[in-house]
Each structure stands twice: as C-alpha cells, then as structure tokens.
Short mmCIF file of C-alpha atoms in Angstrom, two decimals:
data_model
loop_
_atom_site.label_atom_id
_atom_site.label_comp_id
_atom_site.label_asym_id
_atom_site.label_seq_id
_atom_site.Cartn_x
_atom_site.Cartn_y
_atom_site.Cartn_z
CA MET A 189 -63.84 158.94 -5.28
CA GLU A 190 -62.36 159.93 -8.63
CA VAL A 191 -65.81 159.83 -10.23
CA PHE A 192 -67.08 161.98 -7.40
CA TRP A 193 -64.59 164.81 -7.95
CA ARG A 194 -64.77 164.48 -11.76
CA THR A 195 -68.54 165.03 -11.72
CA ILE A 196 -68.05 168.07 -9.47
CA ALA A 197 -65.47 169.47 -11.88
CA ASN A 198 -67.78 168.94 -14.89
CA TYR A 199 -70.65 170.56 -13.02
CA ASN A 200 -68.61 173.61 -11.99
CA ASN A 201 -67.10 173.97 -15.47
CA ALA A 202 -70.43 173.93 -17.23
CA THR A 203 -72.61 175.85 -14.80
CA TRP A 204 -70.41 178.37 -13.02
CA ILE A 205 -72.14 181.34 -14.62
CA TYR A 206 -75.59 180.08 -13.53
CA GLN A 207 -74.21 179.36 -10.07
CA VAL A 208 -73.00 182.97 -9.86
CA ILE A 209 -76.47 184.20 -10.84
CA LEU A 210 -78.11 181.94 -8.26
CA VAL A 211 -75.70 183.13 -5.57
CA ILE A 212 -76.32 186.81 -6.39
CA ILE A 213 -80.09 186.31 -6.27
CA GLY A 214 -79.69 184.42 -2.97
CA VAL A 215 -77.58 187.20 -1.43
CA ILE A 216 -80.05 189.91 -2.52
CA LEU A 217 -83.08 187.99 -1.26
CA THR A 218 -81.44 187.10 2.07
CA ALA A 219 -80.38 190.73 2.60
CA ARG A 220 -83.91 191.95 1.81
CA LEU A 221 -85.44 189.31 4.05
CA ILE A 222 -83.27 190.52 6.93
CA THR A 223 -83.67 194.26 6.32
CA LYS A 224 -87.15 194.64 4.74
CA PRO A 225 -89.08 191.41 5.23
CA GLY A 226 -92.25 192.10 3.21
CA GLN A 227 -94.72 189.51 1.89
CA ARG A 228 -93.29 189.72 -1.64
CA THR A 229 -89.74 189.11 -0.40
CA LYS A 230 -90.89 186.12 1.64
CA LEU A 231 -92.69 184.68 -1.38
CA ALA A 232 -89.67 185.37 -3.58
CA MET A 233 -87.40 183.56 -1.10
CA LYS A 234 -89.67 180.52 -1.14
CA ILE A 235 -89.71 180.49 -4.93
CA TYR A 236 -85.92 180.87 -4.86
CA LEU A 237 -85.64 177.86 -2.54
CA ILE A 238 -87.93 175.83 -4.83
CA VAL A 239 -85.70 176.70 -7.79
CA LEU A 240 -82.51 176.05 -5.81
CA ASN A 241 -83.62 172.60 -4.60
CA SER A 242 -84.96 171.69 -8.04
CA TRP A 243 -81.60 172.81 -9.49
CA ILE A 244 -79.75 170.44 -7.16
CA ALA A 245 -82.14 167.60 -8.02
CA ILE A 246 -82.19 168.05 -11.78
CA VAL A 247 -79.07 169.91 -12.89
CA TYR A 248 -76.62 168.65 -10.28
CA TYR A 249 -77.73 165.07 -9.65
CA LEU A 250 -79.69 164.02 -12.74
CA ILE A 251 -77.51 165.71 -15.36
CA TYR A 252 -73.97 166.18 -14.08
CA CYS A 253 -73.83 163.31 -11.55
CA GLU A 254 -75.20 160.75 -14.00
CA GLU A 255 -71.90 158.90 -13.81
CA ARG A 256 -72.35 158.26 -10.11
CA LYS A 257 -74.17 155.17 -8.90
CA TYR A 258 -77.65 155.75 -7.50
CA ASN A 259 -77.69 159.44 -8.44
CA ASN A 260 -81.46 159.04 -8.93
CA ILE A 261 -81.97 158.49 -5.17
CA LEU A 262 -80.36 161.79 -4.31
CA ALA A 263 -82.18 163.54 -7.16
CA LEU A 264 -85.41 162.19 -5.70
CA PHE A 265 -84.36 163.30 -2.22
CA TRP A 266 -83.77 166.91 -3.35
CA GLY A 267 -86.84 166.78 -5.56
CA ILE A 268 -88.91 165.94 -2.48
CA ILE A 269 -87.42 168.91 -0.61
CA ALA A 270 -88.34 171.13 -3.59
CA CYS A 271 -91.89 169.70 -3.43
CA LEU A 272 -91.98 170.39 0.31
CA TRP A 273 -91.14 174.04 -0.44
CA ILE A 274 -93.91 174.17 -3.07
CA TRP A 275 -96.34 172.75 -0.52
CA ASP A 276 -95.04 175.24 2.05
CA THR A 277 -95.58 178.12 -0.38
CA ILE A 278 -99.17 177.03 -0.92
CA LYS A 279 -99.96 176.31 2.74
CA GLY A 280 -97.76 178.99 4.30
CA HIS A 281 -96.18 176.90 7.09
CA THR A 282 -92.91 178.81 7.07
CA THR A 283 -93.72 182.44 7.75
CA PHE A 284 -90.11 183.74 7.73
CA THR A 285 -90.79 185.56 10.98
CA ARG A 286 -87.56 186.66 12.63
CA SER A 287 -87.01 185.11 16.07
CA HIS A 288 -83.71 186.87 17.01
CA LYS A 289 -82.96 183.91 19.29
CA HIS A 290 -80.09 182.26 17.46
CA ASP A 291 -78.78 185.06 15.27
CA ILE A 292 -75.05 184.35 15.66
CA LEU A 293 -75.34 180.69 14.65
CA ALA A 294 -77.82 181.58 11.90
CA TYR A 295 -75.51 184.22 10.36
CA PHE A 296 -72.63 181.75 10.56
CA LEU A 297 -74.65 179.09 8.73
CA ILE A 298 -75.91 181.51 6.06
CA VAL A 299 -72.33 182.62 5.29
CA MET A 300 -71.05 179.03 5.29
CA PRO A 301 -71.71 178.28 1.57
CA PHE A 302 -68.91 180.79 0.83
CA ILE A 303 -66.60 179.08 3.34
CA TYR A 304 -66.98 175.76 1.48
CA PRO A 305 -64.99 176.78 -1.64
CA ALA A 306 -62.50 178.69 0.57
CA ILE A 307 -61.73 175.46 2.44
CA SER A 308 -61.37 173.55 -0.82
CA LEU A 309 -58.88 176.15 -2.03
CA ALA A 310 -57.06 176.07 1.33
CA ARG A 311 -56.76 172.29 0.95
CA GLY A 312 -54.84 172.86 -2.29
CA LEU A 313 -57.69 172.08 -4.67
CA SER A 314 -58.27 174.29 -7.67
CA PHE A 315 -61.24 175.26 -9.81
CA PRO A 316 -63.22 173.43 -11.15
CA SER A 317 -62.55 170.51 -8.77
CA ILE A 318 -63.73 172.39 -5.69
CA THR A 319 -66.92 172.59 -3.68
CA SER A 320 -69.09 175.55 -4.66
CA PRO A 321 -71.90 177.53 -3.00
CA VAL A 322 -74.54 175.87 -5.22
CA MET A 323 -73.98 172.28 -4.21
CA PRO A 324 -76.13 170.06 -1.97
CA CYS A 325 -74.27 170.60 1.29
CA SER A 326 -73.97 174.36 0.75
CA VAL A 327 -77.69 174.58 -0.03
CA ALA A 328 -78.51 172.45 3.02
CA VAL A 329 -76.44 174.55 5.39
CA PHE A 330 -77.83 177.80 3.91
CA THR A 331 -81.41 176.56 4.33
CA ILE A 332 -80.75 175.46 7.92
CA GLY A 333 -79.26 178.90 8.67
CA LEU A 334 -82.21 180.67 7.06
CA LEU A 335 -84.75 178.58 8.97
CA LEU A 336 -82.84 179.16 12.20
CA MET A 337 -82.84 182.92 11.66
CA PHE A 338 -86.59 182.92 10.95
CA SER A 339 -87.52 180.13 13.35
CA GLU A 340 -90.90 181.38 14.60
CA ASN A 341 -92.88 179.03 12.34
CA ILE A 342 -90.89 176.48 10.46
CA ASN A 343 -91.66 173.48 8.31
CA MET A 344 -90.36 170.59 10.38
CA TYR A 345 -90.44 168.20 7.41
CA ILE A 346 -87.80 170.30 5.65
CA VAL A 347 -85.70 170.44 8.84
CA LEU A 348 -85.85 166.65 9.21
CA PHE A 349 -84.90 166.05 5.58
CA LEU A 350 -81.95 168.43 5.94
CA GLY A 351 -81.04 166.70 9.21
CA HIS A 352 -80.93 163.42 7.30
CA TRP A 353 -78.66 165.08 4.76
CA SER A 354 -76.31 166.06 7.60
CA ILE A 355 -76.00 162.39 8.57
CA ILE A 356 -75.15 161.57 4.97
CA ALA A 357 -72.57 164.38 5.10
CA ILE A 358 -70.82 162.68 8.04
CA SER A 359 -70.60 159.48 6.01
CA LYS A 360 -69.40 161.35 2.91
CA THR A 361 -66.36 162.63 4.75
CA TYR A 362 -65.31 158.98 5.14
CA PHE A 363 -66.12 157.69 1.71
CA PHE A 364 -65.45 160.62 -0.62
CA ASN A 365 -62.81 162.50 1.36
CA ILE A 366 -64.68 165.79 1.64
CA PRO A 367 -63.62 167.37 4.93
CA GLU A 368 -65.70 170.42 3.90
CA ASP A 369 -68.76 168.39 4.84
CA PHE A 370 -67.66 168.52 8.46
CA LEU A 371 -68.88 172.10 8.35
CA LEU A 372 -72.41 171.02 7.51
CA ALA A 373 -72.44 168.13 9.93
CA SER A 374 -70.93 170.02 12.85
CA ALA A 375 -72.98 173.18 12.29
CA SER A 376 -76.24 171.33 11.84
CA VAL A 377 -75.95 169.50 15.19
CA PRO A 378 -76.61 172.59 17.37
CA ALA A 379 -79.14 173.86 14.79
CA LEU A 380 -81.09 170.60 14.84
CA TYR A 381 -80.98 170.59 18.64
CA LEU A 382 -82.53 174.08 18.64
CA PHE A 383 -85.17 173.15 16.06
CA PHE A 384 -86.21 170.03 17.95
CA LYS A 385 -86.19 171.78 21.28
CA GLU A 386 -88.31 174.68 20.07
CA TYR A 387 -90.71 172.62 17.97
CA PHE A 388 -91.50 169.99 20.57
CA MET A 389 -91.04 172.04 23.73
CA ARG A 390 -93.94 174.25 22.63
CA ASP A 391 -96.21 171.44 23.82
CA LEU A 392 -94.47 170.99 27.15
CA HIS A 393 -97.07 172.97 29.04
CA LYS A 394 -99.20 169.93 28.40
CA ASP A 395 -98.95 167.19 30.95
CA THR A 396 -96.44 164.77 29.45
CA LYS A 397 -93.80 162.47 30.81
CA PRO A 398 -90.91 162.12 31.42
CA ASN A 399 -90.20 165.61 32.67
CA SER A 400 -89.07 168.18 30.08
CA LYS A 401 -85.61 168.45 31.68
CA TYR A 402 -84.99 164.74 30.98
CA ILE A 403 -86.08 165.17 27.35
CA THR A 404 -83.71 168.12 27.02
CA MET A 405 -80.96 166.01 28.59
CA LEU A 406 -81.65 163.20 26.13
CA LEU A 407 -81.41 165.66 23.23
CA ILE A 408 -78.15 167.07 24.60
CA ILE A 409 -76.70 163.56 25.05
CA LEU A 410 -77.69 162.73 21.47
CA CYS A 411 -75.97 165.87 20.20
CA ILE A 412 -72.88 165.08 22.29
CA ILE A 413 -72.77 161.57 20.78
CA ILE A 414 -73.01 163.00 17.25
CA GLY A 415 -70.41 165.64 18.15
CA SER A 416 -68.06 162.95 19.52
CA LEU A 417 -68.52 160.88 16.36
CA LEU A 418 -67.64 163.93 14.27
CA THR A 419 -64.55 164.64 16.34
CA ALA A 420 -63.46 161.00 16.11
CA THR A 421 -64.01 161.04 12.34
CA LEU A 422 -62.01 164.25 12.05
CA PHE A 423 -59.09 162.82 14.03
CA ILE A 424 -59.14 159.58 12.05
CA GLY A 425 -59.09 161.66 8.86
CA LEU A 426 -56.16 163.73 10.14
CA ILE A 427 -54.19 160.62 11.16
CA GLN A 428 -54.87 158.96 7.80
CA GLY A 429 -53.85 162.21 6.05
CA LYS A 430 -50.49 162.17 7.83
CA MET B 165 -123.55 162.24 47.95
CA VAL B 166 -125.84 160.63 45.38
CA CYS B 167 -125.26 156.89 44.88
CA ALA B 168 -124.78 155.66 41.34
CA THR B 169 -127.68 153.72 39.86
CA PRO B 170 -127.12 150.18 38.55
CA GLN B 171 -127.62 151.60 35.05
CA GLN B 172 -124.70 154.02 35.60
CA GLN B 173 -122.62 151.17 36.98
CA ALA B 174 -123.42 149.03 33.95
CA THR B 175 -122.43 151.88 31.65
CA PHE B 176 -119.15 152.21 33.54
CA VAL B 177 -118.41 148.50 33.10
CA ALA B 178 -119.05 148.84 29.37
CA THR B 179 -116.77 151.89 29.14
CA TYR B 180 -114.07 150.04 31.07
CA ALA B 181 -114.28 147.03 28.73
CA ALA B 182 -114.24 149.18 25.59
CA HIS B 183 -111.19 151.08 26.82
CA LEU B 184 -109.34 147.81 27.45
CA MET B 185 -110.16 146.57 23.96
CA GLY B 186 -109.18 149.92 22.44
CA CYS B 187 -105.75 150.12 24.04
CA GLY B 188 -104.58 146.80 22.66
CA ILE B 189 -105.39 143.99 25.10
CA HIS B 190 -106.26 140.51 23.94
CA THR B 191 -109.92 139.58 24.20
CA SER B 192 -109.81 136.92 26.90
CA ARG B 193 -107.99 139.28 29.26
CA VAL B 194 -110.59 141.98 28.57
CA VAL B 195 -113.35 139.49 29.34
CA ARG B 196 -111.65 138.33 32.56
CA ASN B 197 -110.98 141.87 33.79
CA THR B 198 -114.48 143.05 32.94
CA LYS B 199 -116.00 140.06 34.70
CA ARG B 200 -114.00 140.88 37.83
CA VAL B 201 -115.12 144.51 37.76
CA SER B 202 -118.76 143.59 37.18
CA GLU B 203 -118.55 140.94 39.91
CA SER B 204 -117.32 143.58 42.36
CA LEU B 205 -120.37 145.68 41.44
CA ASN B 206 -122.67 142.71 41.97
CA PHE B 207 -123.37 142.02 38.32
CA ALA B 208 -123.32 138.80 36.36
CA ILE B 209 -122.10 139.54 32.85
CA ASN B 210 -122.03 138.12 29.33
CA ILE B 211 -119.84 139.74 26.72
CA SER B 212 -119.83 139.50 22.93
CA VAL B 213 -116.82 141.12 21.34
CA PHE B 214 -116.59 142.26 17.74
CA GLN B 215 -113.97 144.21 15.82
CA LYS B 216 -115.52 147.66 16.27
CA SER B 217 -118.05 147.19 19.07
CA MET B 218 -118.96 145.15 22.14
CA ILE B 219 -122.27 143.97 23.47
CA LEU B 220 -122.53 143.50 27.24
CA THR B 221 -125.50 142.05 29.06
CA LEU B 222 -125.36 142.66 32.80
CA LEU B 223 -127.69 141.08 35.33
CA HIS B 224 -127.86 142.80 38.70
CA LYS B 225 -127.77 140.01 41.27
CA GLU B 226 -129.94 141.79 43.87
CA THR B 227 -132.57 143.55 41.78
CA HIS B 228 -132.48 140.98 38.95
CA HIS B 229 -132.63 143.83 36.47
CA THR B 230 -130.90 143.24 33.18
CA PHE B 231 -128.95 145.94 31.39
CA SER B 232 -127.74 145.77 27.82
CA GLU B 233 -124.88 147.94 26.68
CA VAL B 234 -123.58 148.26 23.15
CA VAL B 235 -120.35 150.22 23.06
CA GLU B 236 -118.08 151.26 20.25
CA ILE B 237 -114.44 150.27 20.74
CA PRO B 238 -112.44 153.50 20.63
CA ALA B 239 -109.32 153.71 18.46
CA LEU B 240 -106.82 154.38 21.24
CA PRO B 241 -103.03 154.23 21.10
CA ILE B 242 -101.54 150.96 22.34
CA SER B 243 -100.84 151.35 26.05
CA PHE B 244 -99.17 148.67 28.14
CA GLU B 245 -99.49 151.00 31.11
CA HIS B 246 -103.29 151.12 30.85
CA ASN B 247 -103.26 147.39 30.26
CA SER B 248 -101.45 146.58 33.49
CA GLU B 249 -103.00 149.27 35.68
CA LEU B 250 -106.58 148.60 34.59
CA SER B 251 -106.01 144.89 35.12
CA ALA B 252 -104.64 145.61 38.60
CA LEU B 253 -107.68 147.79 39.24
CA SER B 254 -109.98 144.89 38.42
CA TRP B 255 -108.22 142.74 41.05
CA GLU B 256 -108.32 145.58 43.55
CA ALA B 257 -112.04 146.03 42.87
CA ILE B 258 -112.88 142.43 43.62
CA ASP B 259 -110.34 141.82 46.44
CA GLN B 260 -111.08 144.99 48.36
CA LYS B 261 -114.72 145.33 47.35
CA LEU B 262 -114.12 148.89 46.18
CA PRO B 263 -117.22 151.09 46.25
CA PHE B 264 -118.34 152.20 42.77
CA GLU B 265 -117.41 155.87 43.30
CA LEU B 266 -113.84 154.99 44.31
CA LEU B 267 -113.56 152.50 41.44
CA GLU B 268 -114.67 155.15 38.95
CA THR B 269 -112.28 157.73 40.45
CA LYS B 270 -109.36 155.32 40.20
CA TYR B 271 -110.33 154.40 36.64
CA ASN B 272 -110.46 158.07 35.61
CA ALA B 273 -107.11 158.71 37.31
CA ILE B 274 -105.50 155.88 35.31
CA ILE B 275 -106.88 156.87 31.91
CA SER B 276 -106.12 160.57 32.39
CA LYS B 277 -102.50 160.00 33.36
CA SER B 278 -99.97 162.07 31.46
CA ARG B 279 -98.95 160.71 28.08
CA ILE B 280 -95.36 160.11 27.04
CA ASP B 281 -93.70 163.12 25.46
CA PRO B 282 -93.87 162.87 21.63
CA LEU B 283 -90.23 163.90 21.21
CA PHE B 284 -89.20 161.18 23.66
CA VAL B 285 -91.20 158.61 21.68
CA LEU B 286 -89.76 159.89 18.39
CA LEU B 287 -86.17 159.51 19.57
CA LEU B 288 -86.75 156.12 21.20
CA VAL B 289 -88.44 154.74 18.08
CA GLY B 290 -85.41 155.93 16.10
CA PHE B 291 -83.03 154.20 18.51
CA ALA B 292 -85.15 151.02 18.48
CA ASN B 293 -85.08 150.79 14.69
CA ALA B 294 -81.34 151.58 14.59
CA SER B 295 -80.86 148.72 17.06
CA PHE B 296 -82.82 146.42 14.75
CA CYS B 297 -80.42 147.43 12.00
CA LYS B 298 -77.48 146.42 14.21
CA LEU B 299 -79.18 143.14 15.18
CA PHE B 300 -79.57 142.24 11.51
CA GLY B 301 -75.88 142.91 10.90
CA GLY B 302 -75.89 146.55 9.85
CA ASP B 303 -72.83 148.73 10.39
CA TRP B 304 -72.67 152.00 12.33
CA ILE B 305 -73.27 154.25 9.34
CA SER B 306 -76.31 152.21 8.33
CA MET B 307 -77.55 152.49 11.91
CA ALA B 308 -77.22 156.29 11.82
CA ILE B 309 -79.05 156.44 8.49
CA VAL B 310 -81.80 154.13 9.76
CA PHE B 311 -82.14 156.26 12.90
CA SER B 312 -82.62 159.41 10.87
CA ALA B 313 -84.92 157.72 8.31
CA THR B 314 -87.06 156.32 11.12
CA VAL B 315 -87.32 159.68 12.86
CA VAL B 316 -88.55 161.30 9.62
CA GLY B 317 -90.90 158.40 8.81
CA PHE B 318 -92.36 158.34 12.32
CA PHE B 319 -92.81 162.12 12.27
CA VAL B 320 -94.66 161.88 8.94
CA ARG B 321 -96.86 159.11 10.37
CA THR B 322 -97.70 161.10 13.51
CA GLN B 323 -98.51 164.28 11.59
CA MET B 324 -100.68 162.46 9.05
CA LEU B 325 -102.58 160.60 11.78
CA HIS B 326 -103.17 163.94 13.54
CA LYS B 327 -104.81 165.15 10.35
CA HIS B 328 -107.06 162.05 10.36
CA ILE B 329 -105.79 160.79 7.02
CA ASN B 330 -106.77 157.19 6.24
CA HIS B 331 -104.31 155.01 8.14
CA TYR B 332 -103.61 152.73 5.18
CA ILE B 333 -102.44 155.76 3.21
CA VAL B 334 -100.45 156.89 6.26
CA PHE B 335 -98.68 153.52 6.42
CA ILE B 336 -97.86 153.55 2.70
CA ALA B 337 -96.51 157.12 2.90
CA SER B 338 -94.49 156.53 6.09
CA SER B 339 -93.03 153.30 4.76
CA PHE B 340 -92.12 154.98 1.47
CA ILE B 341 -90.46 157.98 3.15
CA ALA B 342 -88.51 155.91 5.69
CA SER B 343 -87.27 153.42 3.10
CA LEU B 344 -86.45 156.16 0.59
CA LEU B 345 -84.32 157.98 3.14
CA ALA B 346 -82.69 154.72 4.19
CA SER B 347 -81.94 154.00 0.53
CA THR B 348 -79.47 156.91 0.58
CA ALA B 349 -77.20 154.31 2.22
CA LEU B 350 -76.86 152.79 -1.27
CA ILE B 351 -74.46 155.56 -2.33
CA PHE B 352 -71.94 154.24 0.19
CA ASN B 353 -70.29 150.87 0.21
CA ILE B 354 -72.11 149.74 3.36
CA THR B 355 -74.86 147.37 4.51
CA SER B 356 -77.50 149.34 2.62
CA ASP B 357 -79.85 146.38 2.09
CA ILE B 358 -80.12 145.91 5.84
CA ALA B 359 -80.68 149.65 6.29
CA ILE B 360 -83.55 149.68 3.78
CA ALA B 361 -85.14 146.52 5.17
CA THR B 362 -85.00 147.61 8.80
CA SER B 363 -86.08 151.21 8.20
CA VAL B 364 -89.76 150.21 8.03
CA LEU B 365 -89.82 147.86 11.01
CA TYR B 366 -91.18 150.56 13.31
CA LEU B 367 -94.46 150.30 11.38
CA ILE B 368 -94.98 146.57 11.95
CA PRO B 369 -98.23 146.18 13.91
CA GLY B 370 -96.77 143.78 16.49
CA VAL B 371 -99.47 144.09 19.15
CA PRO B 372 -102.44 143.33 16.84
CA LEU B 373 -100.50 140.38 15.39
CA ILE B 374 -99.78 138.89 18.82
CA ASN B 375 -103.28 139.63 20.12
CA GLY B 376 -104.81 138.11 16.99
CA VAL B 377 -102.94 134.85 17.51
CA ILE B 378 -103.74 134.77 21.25
CA ASP B 379 -107.43 135.44 20.52
CA ILE B 380 -107.62 132.57 18.03
CA VAL B 381 -105.77 130.20 20.37
CA GLU B 382 -108.08 131.13 23.25
CA GLY B 383 -111.25 130.66 21.22
CA HIS B 384 -112.10 134.26 20.32
CA THR B 385 -111.71 133.35 16.68
CA LEU B 386 -113.85 136.17 15.30
CA THR B 387 -111.89 139.00 16.95
CA GLY B 388 -108.63 137.12 16.36
CA ILE B 389 -109.18 136.84 12.63
CA SER B 390 -110.37 140.44 12.34
CA ARG B 391 -107.29 141.66 14.24
CA LEU B 392 -104.98 139.58 12.07
CA THR B 393 -106.75 140.81 8.92
CA SER B 394 -106.22 144.45 9.96
CA ALA B 395 -102.59 143.72 10.82
CA PHE B 396 -101.98 141.98 7.48
CA LEU B 397 -103.55 144.90 5.59
CA LEU B 398 -101.13 147.24 7.35
CA ILE B 399 -98.23 144.93 6.50
CA ILE B 400 -99.34 145.00 2.85
CA CYS B 401 -99.33 148.83 3.03
CA ILE B 402 -95.78 148.75 4.44
CA ALA B 403 -94.78 146.43 1.60
CA ILE B 404 -96.35 148.80 -0.97
CA GLY B 405 -94.36 151.76 0.42
CA LEU B 406 -91.15 149.74 0.46
CA SER B 407 -91.81 148.41 -3.05
CA ILE B 408 -92.30 151.94 -4.44
CA THR B 409 -88.87 152.87 -3.06
CA LEU B 410 -87.22 149.72 -4.42
CA PHE B 411 -88.71 150.23 -7.87
CA LEU B 412 -87.60 153.85 -7.87
CA VAL B 413 -84.05 153.29 -6.70
CA ARG B 414 -83.22 149.79 -7.91
CA ASP B 415 -85.75 149.08 -10.66
CA SER B 416 -86.63 145.77 -9.00
CA LEU B 417 -87.85 144.36 -5.72
CA ILE B 418 -84.67 142.45 -4.91
#
C-alpha cells in the first residue's frame, strides 16, 4: 500500500502541470461537444481520448508506477483501450450523438474526476499523495459519463473494458485503501446496466427467449448483487476504520 | 394439396440429417434418427458421413427408385434443444406414421424456434466460468474478475464470428483477451493463477471432444478423428492466446 501511494505522489509531483493542461483541454472539448457538437469537435474528442488513455498506459503505469508489481499488465490494459479508440476513430463506431436519456447520471459521472481529489482532501490527505483527475479511475469514470451522454452509437468494447476496470476498482478499495474508487464502482453499476440494456435490447424485436422482461430482471438482479457487495465493502471499510 | 414426390422426401431426409450433424450430435445418433425418419417415409437408407458432407442413398420400398443425396453439413451453433426435439420427432414419425407434410411442418417449427437471447447467453457464460473459478479454489474477487474477463472475451468472440473472421484467429484473440483481463488479478494478493487458468475455459470445445470420442467408440472412426482433430486445433488456439498473455505479463509460461 505504501508503494501504491508513493508512486501516486511521485506521479502528481512530476506531472501536475501536464495534468492541468490535459484537464483544461478535456473541459473545453466536453463543453464544445455538449454545446456545438461538430465533426471537428467529435474528432478532437476522440484524439483527446486516445492521448488520455495512452498517457495513463505510458506515463502513469510504465513510467511512474514502475515500482509496482505487474504494472505492465495495467499499462497493456490501458494501451488496448487507447488502441480501441484509434480503431473507433478510423471506423467511426462512436458517433457522439446526444441521446438525452441519461443526462443527470452522465453529468454526474463527467464531473466526478474533480470529486476524486476533493474526497482525498476531505479524508485528510494532502498533495501530492492524493487522487487526481488524470488517473485511471478518473479517466474511466469520465469516459463512462461521456459515452452515457452520447449513447446513441457506442463502442461496446470500450464499455466492457471500462466495466472490467470498475470490478478492479472494487477490489482496489480492499487492497490499497482507496475509498475514492467506490465512486467509480458505484457510479458505473447503473451506467453499465443502461449500456447493456440499450445495446442488447435493440435486438429484442427479434424473436428470442427468454422474454425480455426476464433478461431485464436478470440484469437488475446482477446490479443489485454488485451494489450489495459495494455496500458490504463500504461498511467493512468503515468498521475497520473505526 | 399437392403430394410431395419421393425425390422431395429424400431431399428432406438429407436436410434433416445434415441439420442434426451440424448442431452437434454424435454420428451414430444422427444415423439412427435419420433411419427412423426415412423408414417412416418408406425408404431404406445408407449413410456415409464425412467431416463436411454426407452422402445418403435412399431406396423407395414401393417404387424401388433409388435417390442419392450429397449434402453439405451446415456450421450451426450447438443446440441440445434441436438434438432432443429432432430425435423425438424421429420417434413420433415412425410411431405415429406421420404424413410427410406434417413431418416437414413439425421439422420447420423446431428449427425456426426462437433462439436464446445473446445477452442472456453472455451473462450465463460469465457466471459459468466464474463458477469454474470457484470450483478450482478461486476466491470471490477472482470470481468477479473471471466473470468480467469472460463476458469481454465471449463478446469479442461473438462479434468476430459475426464478421466471419477465421475461427482459429477468433479463438486465439478471445483467449488472449479473456486471459489478459483475468491477469489483472495478479496486482492483488489473490488466487490469480486460478483466475487466469479458468478465464479461457468457456472456449473449450466440449461437445466436439465428447462427440469425437463417442464416434470412435461406436465405430465412426473417420468422423470421430476429424472431430477430435478440429477440437484439438481449437485447444491449441486457446493455448496460443493464453501463452501470449503469460509471456506478456509473467515472461514465462508457468
């Protein structure tokens, strides 16, 4: 755990200025995507996401998390997500078409990267040993929020990879004592439910079995199980904290 | 109503047999079922089964006309439902002497039944693999990671197969993705080895392996060996995908 927070401190110390630049670019692009979603803005956002994911893979994991065991796995993981965005940019799977269906949750998720450091500070941590908006979980939650806001045509591979990251986030709260990751895990559960429901339910006019209501029920039960696990983990954490 | 000609009936028998072979039934059962169906239509039949095609010679018992049918075995998804219902149909055909039209209608009704929802399959495959993880001694976090890795791997497999990509490549890619995602368990102090090992089990071609052995035991050595060969090639592909992950994350295979 010490290594974990030390690597975060080193990363924040050395890259805070670049993180600020990345955050500013992200805010501008997101605002433009919401207000004036032209083709250039959409392309710029995809390029930004390629850069952001590559940053996490190379700068965060390969360079500053070198001390950690198996940092190469996570670098590879984020490298694959960056590649998925490159492929998406070429093929045009994600169209960034506004759906207006889940705006409240989407806005909440997009703002969440700024809540991460606020929680760290509220927990009594101080810079540089705090979570920042340009860290894996913040990037994951931002991407999920962005995809949820523009959920007309989404790249399901990216959603599934980020969903896997959410499961890792649940485990990280246990092993590395990062309660901030509860935000990602708990926020991604309803988002993943919505993604799955929308992606697969599009085919429900086709004659499939069991009935769509049972599939929806199964999805809801799954989300309830994950939610219960999160709650249990949170309570265990609180009890251990006391 | 126009009655079906013996030629049409013979073609139906061939289609029935090819469908049985395609949906993952062992050869002797296909032969038995097809013989029952042809018997109900007043045919005597001889069947030669190969890996990709079947040759059926049908002799009409009344007219003594002989019909030869060569049919390609379609690459269908494994279906235990088709297996049992088409077998039951063959019994019904011979026991109740079903007229050809009714037999064909029932056959079409069985094969056009609604398929299982892909999301339902995706989730159940994830649960099945997570259960394997538990059976092999994995802990709850490993199970969750295996569930997620399997869901992604299975999704990749389904999408690639939809795009008609070579299935050996599909197996290598799916195995690599599932095991790579499961390898994220290594960053925690948990049963990560079990997670990695069980993450690819959903790809194991169990039905061809079992059918291959049954075929050899029951004397259909040619189809048995060809089925086992295909299954072993797929297992090699799974091993390649898993090996790529192990070399990337651990620098060795063990």
